[in-house]
Coordinates of C-alpha atoms in Angstrom, one line a residue:
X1 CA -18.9 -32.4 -3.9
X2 CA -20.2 -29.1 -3.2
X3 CA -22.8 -27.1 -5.1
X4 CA -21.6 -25.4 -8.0
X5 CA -21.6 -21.6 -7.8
X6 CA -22.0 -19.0 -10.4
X7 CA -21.3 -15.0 -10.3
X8 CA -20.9 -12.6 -12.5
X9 CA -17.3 -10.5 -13.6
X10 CA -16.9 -7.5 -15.5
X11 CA -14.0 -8.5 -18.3
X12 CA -12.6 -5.3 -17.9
X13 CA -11.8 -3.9 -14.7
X14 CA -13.0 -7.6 -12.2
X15 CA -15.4 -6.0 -10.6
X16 CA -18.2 -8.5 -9.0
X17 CA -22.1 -8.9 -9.7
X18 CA -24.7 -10.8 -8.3
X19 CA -26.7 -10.7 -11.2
X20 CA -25.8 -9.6 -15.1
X21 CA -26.4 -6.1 -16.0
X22 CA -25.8 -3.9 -19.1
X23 CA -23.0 -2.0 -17.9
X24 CA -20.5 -1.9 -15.3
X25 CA -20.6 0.5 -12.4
X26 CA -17.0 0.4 -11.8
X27 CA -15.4 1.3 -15.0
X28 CA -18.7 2.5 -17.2
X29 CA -17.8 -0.2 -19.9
X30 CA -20.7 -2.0 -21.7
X31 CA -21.4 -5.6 -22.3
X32 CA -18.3 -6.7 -20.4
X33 CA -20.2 -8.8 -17.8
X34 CA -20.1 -12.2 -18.1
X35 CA -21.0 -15.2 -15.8
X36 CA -18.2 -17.5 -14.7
X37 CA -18.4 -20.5 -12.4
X38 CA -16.5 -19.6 -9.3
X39 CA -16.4 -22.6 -7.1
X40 CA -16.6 -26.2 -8.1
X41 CA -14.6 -28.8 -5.3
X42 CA -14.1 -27.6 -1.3
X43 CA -10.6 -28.2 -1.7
X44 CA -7.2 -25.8 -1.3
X45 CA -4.8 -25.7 -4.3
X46 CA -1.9 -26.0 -2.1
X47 CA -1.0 -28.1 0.8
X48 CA 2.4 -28.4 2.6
X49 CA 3.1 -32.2 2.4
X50 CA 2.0 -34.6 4.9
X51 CA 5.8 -34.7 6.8
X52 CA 5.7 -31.5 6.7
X53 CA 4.2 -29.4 10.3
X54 CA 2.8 -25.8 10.1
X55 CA 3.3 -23.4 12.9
X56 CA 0.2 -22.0 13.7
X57 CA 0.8 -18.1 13.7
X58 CA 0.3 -15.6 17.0
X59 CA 0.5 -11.9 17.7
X60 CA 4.0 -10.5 18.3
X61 CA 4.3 -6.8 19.8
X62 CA 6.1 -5.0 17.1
X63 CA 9.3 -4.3 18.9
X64 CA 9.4 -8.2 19.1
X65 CA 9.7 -8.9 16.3
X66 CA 13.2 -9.9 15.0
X67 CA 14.0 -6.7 12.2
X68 CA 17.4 -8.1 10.9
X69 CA 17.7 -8.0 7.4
X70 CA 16.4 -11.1 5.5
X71 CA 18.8 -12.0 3.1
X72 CA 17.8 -11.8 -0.7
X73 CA 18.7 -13.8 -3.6
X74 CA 21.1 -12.6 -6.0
X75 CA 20.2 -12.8 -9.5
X76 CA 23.0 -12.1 -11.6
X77 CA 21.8 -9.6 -13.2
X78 CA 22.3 -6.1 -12.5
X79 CA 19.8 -4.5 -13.8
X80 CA 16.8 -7.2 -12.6
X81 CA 18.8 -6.7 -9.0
X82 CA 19.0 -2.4 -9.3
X83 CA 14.9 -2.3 -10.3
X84 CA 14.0 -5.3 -7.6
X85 CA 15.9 -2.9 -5.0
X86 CA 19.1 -5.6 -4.1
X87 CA 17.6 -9.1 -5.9
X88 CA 14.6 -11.4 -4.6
X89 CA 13.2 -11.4 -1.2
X90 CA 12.0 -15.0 -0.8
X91 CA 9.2 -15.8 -0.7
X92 CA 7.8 -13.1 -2.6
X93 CA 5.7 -12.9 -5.9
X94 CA 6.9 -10.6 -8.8
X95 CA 4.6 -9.8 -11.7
X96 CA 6.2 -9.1 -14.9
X97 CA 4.1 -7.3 -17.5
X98 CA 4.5 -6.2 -21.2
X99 CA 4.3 -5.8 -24.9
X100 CA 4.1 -9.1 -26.6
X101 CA 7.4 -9.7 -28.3
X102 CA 9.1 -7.7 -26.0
X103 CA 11.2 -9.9 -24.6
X104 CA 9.7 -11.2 -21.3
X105 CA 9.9 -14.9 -21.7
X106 CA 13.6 -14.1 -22.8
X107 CA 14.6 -11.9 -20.0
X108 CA 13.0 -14.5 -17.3
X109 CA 14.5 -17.4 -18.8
X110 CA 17.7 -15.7 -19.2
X111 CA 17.7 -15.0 -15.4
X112 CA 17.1 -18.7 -15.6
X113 CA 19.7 -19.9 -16.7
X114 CA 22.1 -17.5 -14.9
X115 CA 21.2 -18.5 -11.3
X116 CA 23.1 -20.9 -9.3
X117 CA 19.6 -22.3 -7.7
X118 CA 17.2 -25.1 -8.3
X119 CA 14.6 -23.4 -11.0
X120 CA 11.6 -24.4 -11.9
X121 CA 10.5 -22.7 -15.2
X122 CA 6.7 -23.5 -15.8
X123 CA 5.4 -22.8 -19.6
X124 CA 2.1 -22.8 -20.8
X125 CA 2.8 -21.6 -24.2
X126 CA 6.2 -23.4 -25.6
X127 CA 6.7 -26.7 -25.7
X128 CA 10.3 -27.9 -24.3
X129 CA 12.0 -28.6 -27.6
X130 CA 11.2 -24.8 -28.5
X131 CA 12.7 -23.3 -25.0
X132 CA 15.7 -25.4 -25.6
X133 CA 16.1 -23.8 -28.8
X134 CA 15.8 -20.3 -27.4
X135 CA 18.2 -21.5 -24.6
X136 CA 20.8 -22.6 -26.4
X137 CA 20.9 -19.3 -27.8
X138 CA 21.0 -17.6 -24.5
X139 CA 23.2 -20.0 -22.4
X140 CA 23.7 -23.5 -23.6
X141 CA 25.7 -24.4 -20.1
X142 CA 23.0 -24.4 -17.0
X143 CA 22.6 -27.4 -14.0
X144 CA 20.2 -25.9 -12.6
X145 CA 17.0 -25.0 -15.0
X146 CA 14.7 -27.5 -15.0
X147 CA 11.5 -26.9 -17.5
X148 CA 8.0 -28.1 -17.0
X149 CA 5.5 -27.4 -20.6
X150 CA 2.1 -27.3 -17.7
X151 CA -1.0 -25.6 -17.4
X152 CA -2.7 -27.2 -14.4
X153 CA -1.9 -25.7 -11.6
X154 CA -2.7 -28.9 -9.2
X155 CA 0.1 -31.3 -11.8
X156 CA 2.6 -27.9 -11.5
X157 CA 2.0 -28.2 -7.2
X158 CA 3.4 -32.3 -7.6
X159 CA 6.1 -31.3 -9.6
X160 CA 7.4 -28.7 -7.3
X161 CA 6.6 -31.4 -3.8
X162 CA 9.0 -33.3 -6.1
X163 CA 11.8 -31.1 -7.3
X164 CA 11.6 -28.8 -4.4
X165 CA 13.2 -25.9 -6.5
X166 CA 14.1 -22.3 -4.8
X167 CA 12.5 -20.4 -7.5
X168 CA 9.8 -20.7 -9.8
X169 CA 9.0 -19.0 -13.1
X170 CA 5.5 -19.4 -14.5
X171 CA 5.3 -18.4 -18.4
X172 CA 2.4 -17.1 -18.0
X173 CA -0.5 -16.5 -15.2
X174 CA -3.3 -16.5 -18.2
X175 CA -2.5 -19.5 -19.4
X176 CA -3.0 -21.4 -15.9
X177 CA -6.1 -23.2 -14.7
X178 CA -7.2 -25.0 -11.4
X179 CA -9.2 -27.6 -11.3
X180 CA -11.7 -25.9 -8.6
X181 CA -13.0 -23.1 -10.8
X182 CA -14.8 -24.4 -13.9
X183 CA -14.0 -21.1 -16.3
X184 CA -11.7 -21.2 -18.8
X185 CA -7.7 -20.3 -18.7
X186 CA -7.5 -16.4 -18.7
X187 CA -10.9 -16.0 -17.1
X188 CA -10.7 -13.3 -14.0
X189 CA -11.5 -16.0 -11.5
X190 CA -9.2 -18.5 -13.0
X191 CA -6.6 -15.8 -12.6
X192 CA -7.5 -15.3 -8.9
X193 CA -7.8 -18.6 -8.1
X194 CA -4.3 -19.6 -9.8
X195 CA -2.8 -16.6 -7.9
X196 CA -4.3 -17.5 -4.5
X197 CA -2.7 -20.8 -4.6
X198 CA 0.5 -19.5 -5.5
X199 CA 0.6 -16.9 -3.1
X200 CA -0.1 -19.5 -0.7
X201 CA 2.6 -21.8 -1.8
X202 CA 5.4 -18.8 -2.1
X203 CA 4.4 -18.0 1.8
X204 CA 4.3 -21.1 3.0
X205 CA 7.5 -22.0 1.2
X206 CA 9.5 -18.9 1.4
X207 CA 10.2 -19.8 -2.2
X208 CA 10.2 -16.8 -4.4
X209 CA 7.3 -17.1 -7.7
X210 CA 8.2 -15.1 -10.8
X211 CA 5.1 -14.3 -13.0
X212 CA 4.7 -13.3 -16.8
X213 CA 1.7 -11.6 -16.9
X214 CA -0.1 -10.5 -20.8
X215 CA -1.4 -7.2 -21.1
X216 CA -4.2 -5.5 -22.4
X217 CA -4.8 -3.5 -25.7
X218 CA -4.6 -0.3 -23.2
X219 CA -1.4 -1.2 -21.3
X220 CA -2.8 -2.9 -18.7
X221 CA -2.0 -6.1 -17.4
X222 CA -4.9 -8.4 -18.5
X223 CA -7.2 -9.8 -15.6
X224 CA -8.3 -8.4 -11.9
X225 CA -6.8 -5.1 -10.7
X226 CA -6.7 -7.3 -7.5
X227 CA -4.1 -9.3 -9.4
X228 CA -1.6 -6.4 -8.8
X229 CA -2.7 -6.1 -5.6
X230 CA -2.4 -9.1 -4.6
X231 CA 1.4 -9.9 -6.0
X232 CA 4.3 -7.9 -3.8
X233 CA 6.1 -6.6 -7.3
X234 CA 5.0 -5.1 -10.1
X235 CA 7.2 -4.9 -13.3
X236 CA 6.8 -3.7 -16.6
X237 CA 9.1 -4.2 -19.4
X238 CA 8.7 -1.3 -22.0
X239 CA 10.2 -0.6 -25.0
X240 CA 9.8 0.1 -29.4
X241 CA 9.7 -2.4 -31.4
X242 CA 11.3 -0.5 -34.0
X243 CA 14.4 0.3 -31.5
X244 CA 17.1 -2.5 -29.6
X245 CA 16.6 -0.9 -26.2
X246 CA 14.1 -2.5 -23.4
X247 CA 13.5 -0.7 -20.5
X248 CA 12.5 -2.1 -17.0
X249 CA 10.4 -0.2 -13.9
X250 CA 9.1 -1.0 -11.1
X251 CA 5.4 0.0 -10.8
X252 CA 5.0 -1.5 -7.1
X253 CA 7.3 -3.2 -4.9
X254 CA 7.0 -3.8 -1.3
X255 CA 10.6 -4.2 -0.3
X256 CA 12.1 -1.2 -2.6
X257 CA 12.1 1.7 -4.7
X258 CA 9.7 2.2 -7.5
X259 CA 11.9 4.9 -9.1
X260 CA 14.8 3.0 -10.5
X261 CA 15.3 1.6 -14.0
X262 CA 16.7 -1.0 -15.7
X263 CA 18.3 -1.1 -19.5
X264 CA 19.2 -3.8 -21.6
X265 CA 20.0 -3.6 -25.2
X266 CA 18.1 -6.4 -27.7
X267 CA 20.5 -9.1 -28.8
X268 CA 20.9 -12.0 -31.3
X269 CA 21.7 -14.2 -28.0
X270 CA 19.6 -12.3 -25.6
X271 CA 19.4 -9.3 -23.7
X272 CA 22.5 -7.6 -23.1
X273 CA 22.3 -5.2 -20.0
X274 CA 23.7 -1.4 -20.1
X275 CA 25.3 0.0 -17.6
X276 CA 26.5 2.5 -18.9
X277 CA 23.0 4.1 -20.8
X278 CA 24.1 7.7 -21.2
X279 CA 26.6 6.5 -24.0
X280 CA 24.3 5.0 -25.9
X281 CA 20.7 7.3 -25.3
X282 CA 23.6 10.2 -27.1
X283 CA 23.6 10.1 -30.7
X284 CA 27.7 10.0 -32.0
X285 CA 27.6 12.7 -34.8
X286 CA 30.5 14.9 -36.4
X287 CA 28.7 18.4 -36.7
X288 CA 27.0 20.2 -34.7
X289 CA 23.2 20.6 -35.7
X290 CA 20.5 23.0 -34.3
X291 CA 17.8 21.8 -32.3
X292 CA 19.8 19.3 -30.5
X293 CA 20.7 19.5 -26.8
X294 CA 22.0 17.4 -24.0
X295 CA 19.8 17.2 -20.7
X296 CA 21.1 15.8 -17.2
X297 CA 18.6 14.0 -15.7
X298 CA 17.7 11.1 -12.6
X299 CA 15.9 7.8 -12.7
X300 CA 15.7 6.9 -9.7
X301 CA 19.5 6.8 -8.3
X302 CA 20.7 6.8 -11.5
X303 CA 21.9 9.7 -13.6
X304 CA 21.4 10.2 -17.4
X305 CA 22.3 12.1 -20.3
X306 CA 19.7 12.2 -22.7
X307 CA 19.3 14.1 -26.1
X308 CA 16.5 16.0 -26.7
X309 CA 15.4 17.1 -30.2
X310 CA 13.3 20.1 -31.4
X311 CA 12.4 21.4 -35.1
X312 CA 10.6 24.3 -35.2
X313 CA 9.0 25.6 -38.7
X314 CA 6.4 27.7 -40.2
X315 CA 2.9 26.4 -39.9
X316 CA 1.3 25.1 -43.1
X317 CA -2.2 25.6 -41.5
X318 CA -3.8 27.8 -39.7
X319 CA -3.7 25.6 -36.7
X320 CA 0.2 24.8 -36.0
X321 CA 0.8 21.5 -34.6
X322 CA 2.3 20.7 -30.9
X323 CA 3.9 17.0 -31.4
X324 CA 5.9 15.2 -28.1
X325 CA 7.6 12.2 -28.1
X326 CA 8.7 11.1 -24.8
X327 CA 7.8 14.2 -23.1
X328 CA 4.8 15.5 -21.8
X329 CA 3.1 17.6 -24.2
X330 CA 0.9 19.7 -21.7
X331 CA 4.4 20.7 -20.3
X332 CA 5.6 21.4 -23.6
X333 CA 2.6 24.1 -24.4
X334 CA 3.3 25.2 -20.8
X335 CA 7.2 26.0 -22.3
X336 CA 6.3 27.6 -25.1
X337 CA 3.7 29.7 -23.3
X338 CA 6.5 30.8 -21.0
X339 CA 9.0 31.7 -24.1
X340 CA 5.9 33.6 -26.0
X341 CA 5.1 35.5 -22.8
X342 CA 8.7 35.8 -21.2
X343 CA 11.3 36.5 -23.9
X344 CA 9.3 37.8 -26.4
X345 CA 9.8 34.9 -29.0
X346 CA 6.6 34.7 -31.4
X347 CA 5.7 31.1 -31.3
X348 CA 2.3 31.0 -31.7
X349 CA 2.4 30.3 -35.8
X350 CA 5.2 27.8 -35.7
X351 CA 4.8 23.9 -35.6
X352 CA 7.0 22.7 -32.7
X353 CA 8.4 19.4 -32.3
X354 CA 9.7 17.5 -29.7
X355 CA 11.6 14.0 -29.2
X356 CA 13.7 12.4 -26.6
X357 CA 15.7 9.8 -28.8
X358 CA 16.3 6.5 -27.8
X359 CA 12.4 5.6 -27.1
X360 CA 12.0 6.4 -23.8
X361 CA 10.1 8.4 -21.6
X362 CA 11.4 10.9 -19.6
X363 CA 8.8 13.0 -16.7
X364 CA 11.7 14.7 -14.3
X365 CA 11.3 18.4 -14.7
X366 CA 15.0 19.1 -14.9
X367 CA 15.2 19.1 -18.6
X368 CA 12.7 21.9 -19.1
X369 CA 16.1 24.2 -19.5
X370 CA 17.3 21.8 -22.0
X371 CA 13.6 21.7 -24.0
X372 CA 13.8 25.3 -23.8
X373 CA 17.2 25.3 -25.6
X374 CA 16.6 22.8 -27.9
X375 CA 13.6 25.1 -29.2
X376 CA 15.6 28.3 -29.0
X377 CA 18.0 26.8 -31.5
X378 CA 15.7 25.4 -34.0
X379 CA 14.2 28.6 -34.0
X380 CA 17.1 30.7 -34.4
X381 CA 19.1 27.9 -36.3
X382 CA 21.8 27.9 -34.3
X383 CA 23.8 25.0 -33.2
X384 CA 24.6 24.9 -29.7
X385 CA 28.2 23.6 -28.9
X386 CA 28.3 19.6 -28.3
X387 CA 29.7 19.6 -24.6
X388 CA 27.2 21.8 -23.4
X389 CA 24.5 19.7 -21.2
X390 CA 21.8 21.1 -18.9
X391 CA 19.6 20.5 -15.8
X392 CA 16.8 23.1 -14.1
X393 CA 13.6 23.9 -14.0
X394 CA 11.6 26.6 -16.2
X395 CA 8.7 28.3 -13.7
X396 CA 5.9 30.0 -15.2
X397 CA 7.4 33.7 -14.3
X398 CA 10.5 32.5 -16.9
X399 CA 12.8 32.2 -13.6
X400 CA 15.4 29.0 -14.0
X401 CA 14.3 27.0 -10.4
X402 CA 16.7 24.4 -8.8
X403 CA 16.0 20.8 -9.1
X404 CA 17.4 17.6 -6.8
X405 CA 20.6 16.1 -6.7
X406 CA 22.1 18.5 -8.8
X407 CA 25.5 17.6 -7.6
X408 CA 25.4 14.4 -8.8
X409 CA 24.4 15.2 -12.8
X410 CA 27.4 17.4 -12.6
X411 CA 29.4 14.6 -11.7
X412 CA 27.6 12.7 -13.9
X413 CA 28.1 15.1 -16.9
X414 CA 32.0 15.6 -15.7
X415 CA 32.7 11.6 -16.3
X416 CA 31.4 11.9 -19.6
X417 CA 33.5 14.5 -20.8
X418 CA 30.8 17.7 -20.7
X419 CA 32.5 21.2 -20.8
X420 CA 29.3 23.4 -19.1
X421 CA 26.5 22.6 -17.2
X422 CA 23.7 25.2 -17.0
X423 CA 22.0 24.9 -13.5
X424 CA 19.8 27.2 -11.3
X425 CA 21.7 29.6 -9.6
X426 CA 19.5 28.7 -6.2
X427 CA 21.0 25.0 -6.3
X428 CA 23.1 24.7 -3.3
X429 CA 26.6 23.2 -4.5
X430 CA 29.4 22.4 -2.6
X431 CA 32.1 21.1 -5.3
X432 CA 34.8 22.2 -5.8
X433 CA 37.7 22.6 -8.0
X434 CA 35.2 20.6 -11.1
X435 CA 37.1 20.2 -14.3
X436 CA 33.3 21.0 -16.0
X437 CA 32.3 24.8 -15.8
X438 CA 29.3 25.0 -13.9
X439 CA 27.4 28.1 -15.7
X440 CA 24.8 29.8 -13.1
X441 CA 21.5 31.3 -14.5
X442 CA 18.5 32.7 -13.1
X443 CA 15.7 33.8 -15.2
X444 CA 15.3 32.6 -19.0
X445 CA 16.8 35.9 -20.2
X446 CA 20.5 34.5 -19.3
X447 CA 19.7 31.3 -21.6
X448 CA 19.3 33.4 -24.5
X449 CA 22.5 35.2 -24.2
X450 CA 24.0 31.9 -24.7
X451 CA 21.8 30.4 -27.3
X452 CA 21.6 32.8 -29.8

C-alpha cells in the first residue's frame, strides 16, 4: 500500500495547488479550492486480460504508416452519424454534454437500442427496472443492449472482460468512482481518474466509449477543462425546454467537422430526427404579416431556411430597448447603426426586437439582409411577400457583400418553393435557367425599393 497523497483543486476551472489558497490564479474565483486525496493504491484501472499480449509500440516514419481509411461504425441514426462526421471511429471517446432533462440519456439509449452491436450501457443514476420502462417506450425489440445499474469503475472493467461488448455507454462520468482515488464521485480527480482508465481501455480495445457528461450552472461541462481535452469528441445537446426541438453540435472532434448540426424533434416515444428542418423552423400562416422574413442560411453542409422576426415601436422611455433572441445583439446595434447612418431611417427612439423562431441560434452573417428587412417592415408596416427569402451580408458602408455557398441556398430556397432570392450582386453564380428569380443588389438603397 503506498502513502496516501493529498493536493489541492480548484472546483471550478481544475486547476492544481500545492497548498490551499484564497483564490484561484487561474480563473480569479474565491473559495473554490478544496483538498482531495489523489492517490491511494499503485495500481492501473485497466488491464488487458492475462491471455491477452500487448504489442509494445515503436516509431514509424510518417509515410509508413498505413493511411487507408479505418472504417467507422454506423449508428443508425442520421443525425448522430452527420454531427460525428460518418458514425464512430473505434476506439474513440465521445463526450456528450447538456441541459438536464434535455434528453441525453434518451438520445444515447435510443442509439442503444438501434445498433446491431454488443452494447454495454453503464448507469449510475437509474436503476434497470426504470431504463426498461424508458425502453419500452423507445424500442421494445433490441438483442443487443445489455444494461449494467454500476458506479465502480473496477466492477464496470469485469463486466466488460466478460461481455466483451463493441460499444459502451456510461450514464454519466460524475457519477463514477475508482477505487484508487479516495474523493468522492464528481470530484475533479475522481473524474480524471475514471477518464484515464477509460481512455486506456477504449485504446487498448479499439472499443468506442460514449460519455454523458452534467453541466455546470454556466454551460459548462462540470469537472476539469482537461476532461475535454482529454476525450476525442465533444457534443452538446442544446435546446428550450419550452419548445420540441433539440439540437446537436459538435464542439471538438478529431476525426470531423465541428460545423455541422443535428435536429431531432421531442417525442412521446423518443426523439424523432429531422431531416428536413427548414419545414419546420418556417412558421405555416395564411397572411402575410410585417416584420417577418425568410433568411437562407448554412450549418455546416447543411442549408436552412429560417424565419426571422422584428417589431419595432415607439420607446416608452427615454432609453429604447435593443432585445436579440438567437442573434447576436452587438450585430444587431451594428445593423441599425448602418440603417440610421445609411438610408436615413431614424431609429434611434424606437425599441427594436429581434427573434429567430424555433429556439435556435444562428451566427452566419448571411442573414444580415434578411434582419435588415425584417426591420424595414416593422417599421414601415409593410408585409413583405411570403416567397421572398434572402442571403448576404450588410458592411458598415451599407454595401450588400457576398457570402459562401451562395449557390447552394438558391438551390436550397428553389426545392422549397421560394419565388426570389435577394443576394449580393458580387456572388459569383453560374446557374442557370433557375425556376427562383435570383434578384441582384448592391448597396442597402436597392433593399428599400423593394421593402417599402
Amino acid at each position: 500500500m503506498a502513502k496516501v497523497k493529498t493536493t489541492f483543486f480548484c472546483q471550478s476551472c481544475g486547476n492544481q495547488y500545492a497548498k490551499w489558497q484564497g483564490q484561484c490564479t487561474a480563473c480569479k474565483q474565491w473559495n473554490t479550492i478544496v483538498e482531495e486525496v489523489i492517490q491511494k493504491q499503485d495500481k492501473s484501472g485497466w488491464k488487458l486480460p492475462t491471455s491477452t499480449t500487448k504489442r509494445v509500440s515503436k516509431p514509424l516514419l510518417i509515410k509508413e504508416i498505413d493511411s487507408a481509411k479505418e472504417a467507422r461504425l454506423d449508428t443508425f441514426d442520421g443525425e448522430f452519424n452527420r454531427v460525428l462526421g460518418g458514425g464512430i471511429v473505434p476506439g474513440s471517446l465521445i463526450l456528450l454534454g447538456g441541459e438536464p432533462g434535455i434528453g441525453k440519456s434518451t438520445l444515447l439509449l435510443q442509439i442503444s437500442l438501434k445498433l446491431p452491436y454488443k452494447t454495454l450501457y453503464v448507469s449510475g443514476e437509474e436503476s434497470q427496472k426504470q431504463i426498461k420502462m424508458r425502453a419500452e417506450r423507445i424500442n421494445p425489440e433490441n438483442d443487443n443492449c445489455y444494461i449494467l445499474t454500476e458506479t465502480k469503475t473496477q466492477n464496470i472493467f469485469k463486466q466488460i472482460e466478460v461481455l466483451e461488448p463493441d460499444i459502451v455507454i456510461i450514464d454519466s462520468i460524475q457519477t463514477l468512482h475508482s477505487d484508487y482515488i479516495e474523493s468522492s464521485s464528481g470530484s475533479i480527480s475522481q473524474i480524471k481518474e475514471c477518464t484515464t482508465e477509460l481512455i486506456k481501455f477504449a485504446k487498448e480495445t479499439a472499443t468506442p466509449v460514449l460519455l454523458i457528461g452534467h453541466i455546470t450552472k454556466d454551460g459548462n461541462i462540470a469537472g476539469p477543462k482537461i476532461l475535454e481535452h482529454m476525450v476525442d469528441t465533444v457534443l452538446q445537446f442544446e435546446g428550450d425546454r419550452n419548445h420540441v426541438f433539440r439540437i446537436l453540435r459538435a464542439h471538438k472532434n478529431r476525426f470531423g467537422s465541428t460545423n455541422e448540426l443535428g435536429i431531432y424533434e421531442m417525442q412521446g416515444s423518443g426523439l424523432r430526427e429531422v431531416s428536413n428542418p427548414s419545414e419546420i423552423l418556417i412558421s405555416k400562416k395564411d397572411e402575410e404579416l410585417s416584420g417577418n422574413v425568410i433568411a437562407a442560411t448554412l450549418e455546416g453542409m447543411r442549408p436552412l431556411m429560417i424565419e426571422v422576426q422584428a417589431l419595432v415601436s415607439t420607446a416608452v422611455y427615454g432609453t429604447p430597448q435593443r432585445s436579440a433572441t438567437g442573434f447576436n445583439a452587438k450585430r444587431l446595434n451594428m445593423l441599425l447603426a448602418v440603417l440610421e447612418k445609411r438610408a436615413g431611417f431614424r431609429l434611434a427612439a424606437k425599441d427594436v426586437f429581434l427573434n429567430i423562431t424555433g429556439g435556435i441560434t444562428v451566427d452566419d452573417p448571411a442573414i444580415d439582409l434578411a434582419v435588415v428587412a425584417a426591420i424595414l417592415s416593422s417599421n414601415e408596416d409593410v408585409a413583405l411577400q411570403k416567397d421572398f427569402c434572402f442571403a448576404a451580408e450588410v458592411g458598415l458602408s451599407g454595401e450588400i457583400r457576398p457570402v459562401q455557398r451562395a449557390e447552394q441556398r438558391i438551390l436550397e430556397a428553389e426545392k422549397l418553393g421560394f419565388s426570389t432570392i435577394f443576394v449580393s450582386k458580387y456572388n459569383k453564380i453560374s446557374l442557370k435557367k433557375t425556376a427562383i428569380k435570383i434578384q441582384l443588389i448592391s448597396k442597402i438603397e436597392d433593399l428599400i425599393e423593394f421593402v417599402i
